[in-house]
Each structure stands twice: as C-alpha cells, then as structure tokens.
mmCIF file of C-alpha atoms in Angstrom:
data_model
loop_
_atom_site.group_PDB
_atom_site.id
_atom_site.type_symbol
_atom_site.label_atom_id
_atom_site.label_comp_id
_atom_site.label_asym_id
_atom_site.label_seq_id
_atom_site.Cartn_x
_atom_site.Cartn_y
_atom_site.Cartn_z
ATOM 1 C CA MET A 147 -18.121 25.162 7.073
ATOM 2 C CA GLU A 148 -17.344 23.766 3.633
ATOM 3 C CA PRO A 149 -19.341 20.584 2.586
ATOM 4 C CA GLU A 150 -17.147 17.411 2.299
ATOM 5 C CA ALA A 151 -16.410 16.007 -1.165
ATOM 6 C CA PHE A 152 -17.773 12.699 -2.176
ATOM 7 C CA GLU A 153 -16.204 9.943 -4.156
ATOM 8 C CA ILE A 154 -17.832 7.277 -6.309
ATOM 9 C CA CYS A 155 -17.140 3.654 -5.179
ATOM 10 C CA PRO A 156 -15.281 1.729 -8.078
ATOM 11 C CA TYR A 157 -17.064 -1.595 -6.884
ATOM 12 C CA ASP A 158 -20.528 -0.185 -7.004
ATOM 13 C CA PRO A 159 -21.237 3.133 -8.775
ATOM 14 C CA HIS A 160 -24.394 3.855 -6.673
ATOM 15 C CA HIS A 161 -22.312 4.311 -3.669
ATOM 16 C CA ARG A 162 -21.290 7.927 -3.191
ATOM 17 C CA VAL A 163 -18.820 8.213 -0.065
ATOM 18 C CA PRO A 164 -17.410 11.048 1.793
ATOM 19 C CA LEU A 165 -13.776 11.164 1.142
ATOM 20 C CA SER A 166 -12.801 10.903 4.828
ATOM 21 C CA ARG A 167 -14.447 7.456 4.869
ATOM 22 C CA PHE A 168 -13.486 6.171 1.351
ATOM 23 C CA GLN A 169 -10.479 4.089 2.160
ATOM 24 C CA TYR A 170 -12.681 2.109 4.869
ATOM 25 C CA HIS A 171 -15.522 1.964 2.276
ATOM 26 C CA LEU A 172 -13.149 0.368 -0.309
ATOM 27 C CA ALA A 173 -12.039 -2.335 1.972
ATOM 28 C CA SER A 174 -15.497 -3.338 3.015
ATOM 29 C CA CYS A 175 -17.038 -2.940 -0.411
ATOM 30 C CA ARG A 176 -14.196 -5.079 -1.781
ATOM 31 C CA ARG A 177 -15.184 -7.922 0.549
ATOM 32 C CA LYS A 178 -18.776 -7.637 -0.261
ATOM 33 C CA ASN A 179 -18.215 -7.762 -4.002
ATOM 34 C CA PRO A 180 -15.604 -10.515 -4.574
ATOM 35 C CA LYS A 181 -16.592 -11.080 -8.151
ATOM 36 C CA LYS A 182 -16.110 -7.442 -8.987
ATOM 37 C CA ALA A 183 -13.006 -7.146 -6.925
ATOM 38 C CA LYS A 184 -11.283 -9.971 -8.877
ATOM 39 C CA LYS A 185 -11.604 -7.650 -12.045
ATOM 40 C CA MET A 186 -10.245 -4.656 -10.219
ATOM 41 C CA ALA A 187 -6.692 -3.569 -9.377
ATOM 42 C CA ILE A 188 -5.239 -1.137 -7.085
ATOM 43 C CA CYS A 189 -2.812 1.638 -8.139
ATOM 44 C CA LYS A 190 0.582 1.329 -6.656
ATOM 45 C CA TYR A 191 0.939 5.100 -6.297
ATOM 46 C CA ASN A 192 -2.510 5.729 -4.494
ATOM 47 C CA ALA A 193 -4.407 2.939 -2.735
ATOM 48 C CA ARG A 194 -7.626 5.006 -3.293
ATOM 49 C CA HIS A 195 -7.279 4.414 -7.135
ATOM 50 C CA VAL A 196 -8.955 1.320 -7.963
ATOM 51 C CA VAL A 197 -9.364 0.580 -11.892
ATOM 52 C CA PRO A 198 -10.220 -2.334 -13.982
ATOM 53 C CA ILE A 199 -7.098 -4.661 -14.265
ATOM 54 C CA LYS A 200 -6.979 -3.986 -18.066
ATOM 55 C CA LYS A 201 -6.586 -0.279 -17.472
ATOM 56 C CA LEU A 202 -4.187 -0.457 -14.619
ATOM 57 C CA GLU A 203 -0.895 -0.002 -16.667
ATOM 58 C CA GLU A 204 -2.603 3.077 -18.534
ATOM 59 C CA HIS A 205 -3.604 4.535 -15.226
ATOM 60 C CA GLU A 206 -0.459 4.217 -13.564
ATOM 61 C CA ALA A 207 1.288 5.908 -16.602
ATOM 62 C CA VAL A 208 -0.657 9.032 -16.044
ATOM 63 C CA CYS A 209 -1.465 8.712 -12.198
ATOM 64 C CA VAL A 210 -1.522 12.200 -10.591
ATOM 65 C CA ASN A 211 0.343 10.705 -7.529
ATOM 66 C CA ARG A 212 3.015 9.133 -9.576
ATOM 67 C CA SER A 213 5.539 12.061 -9.706
ATOM 68 C CA SER A 214 5.335 12.698 -5.956
ATOM 69 C CA VAL A 215 6.013 9.038 -4.960
ATOM 70 C CA GLU A 216 9.002 8.809 -7.554
ATOM 71 C CA GLU A 217 10.345 12.079 -6.100
ATOM 72 C CA GLU A 218 10.228 10.648 -2.606
ATOM 73 C CA ASP A 219 11.981 7.412 -3.685
ATOM 74 C CA THR A 220 14.990 9.387 -5.120
ATOM 75 C CA GLU A 221 15.175 11.854 -2.183
ATOM 76 C CA ASN A 222 15.024 9.207 0.621
ATOM 77 C CA PRO A 223 15.816 5.841 -0.443
ATOM 78 C CA LEU A 224 14.753 3.343 2.248
ATOM 79 C CA LYS A 225 17.188 0.800 3.617
ATOM 80 C CA LEU A 226 15.311 -1.963 5.390
ATOM 81 C CA VAL A 227 17.209 -3.867 7.955
ATOM 82 C CA CYS A 228 16.026 -6.859 9.930
ATOM 83 C CA GLU A 229 16.926 -6.912 13.602
ATOM 84 C CA ASN A 230 18.261 -10.445 13.261
ATOM 85 C CA ASP A 231 20.637 -9.341 10.414
ATOM 86 C CA THR A 232 22.238 -6.851 12.644
ATOM 87 C CA LYS A 233 22.620 -9.348 15.512
ATOM 88 C CA GLU A 234 24.142 -11.937 13.064
ATOM 89 C CA SER A 235 26.619 -9.403 11.627
ATOM 90 C CA ALA A 236 27.615 -8.397 15.242
ATOM 91 C CA ARG A 237 28.403 -12.004 15.938
ATOM 92 C CA GLU A 238 30.456 -12.283 12.889
ATOM 93 C CA ILE A 239 32.600 -9.211 13.927
ATOM 94 C CA SER A 240 32.942 -10.379 17.584
ATOM 95 C CA PRO A 241 32.376 -14.032 18.042
ATOM 96 C CA GLN A 242 31.462 -14.998 21.526
ATOM 97 C CA LYS A 243 33.590 -17.732 23.265
ATOM 98 C CA ILE A 244 31.586 -20.622 24.396
ATOM 99 C CA LEU A 245 32.618 -21.468 28.225
ATOM 100 C CA ARG A 246 32.422 -25.038 29.047
ATOM 101 C CA PRO A 247 32.512 -26.431 32.541
ATOM 102 C CA GLY A 248 36.325 -26.831 33.653
ATOM 103 C CA GLN A 249 37.736 -24.238 31.367
#
C-alpha cells in the first residue's frame, strides 16, 4: 500500500495534512485563524488552492486546474432554471380562468 501524500496548510505551515483530509482541515483552520484568513483568498479553479490575496491573480493565471475548468465550461455550458420561472412561463402560455361562484 502506497503512503498517502501530505499537503502543507496555508494558514499554519506547521500543519502537514493528509490529502484526503485537506479540504476539511482548510475549513476548520480558516475558522481558527481569522486574522490570517482575511489576508488569504481561494482560487476559483480549485478550492484547495489558498494563496495570499496579493498573489491570487498571478496564481489563477497559471493555475494547473484552470485549463480543465475552462474546457468544461465550453463543452457543457450550464443553464440554470428556477422552478418558479418555469411555473410563471407556463402561466403566461396558458392562463388559468378564475371561476367565481355563480359563473
């Protein structure tokens, strides 16, 4: 069995976390270090990439996950539809007649 890889926590460099627990650790460590967390930003391509705010733009320009996310966006563009929107458009197409007593 191959030993698991470790990642160094961006909030506390003394923390070496197994890759399988890293996302959970980031969330808890962010809450425990609010001053440090205010100076850090999360990469929009991979939530495991936490970098200083000043370096975020530079990181995202060369992020290894950038190309895979951009390819997915062009292959399968998402169309989000709210359930209420579809109900309203159905009403516009076929408005219901309001029945009143005596009609």
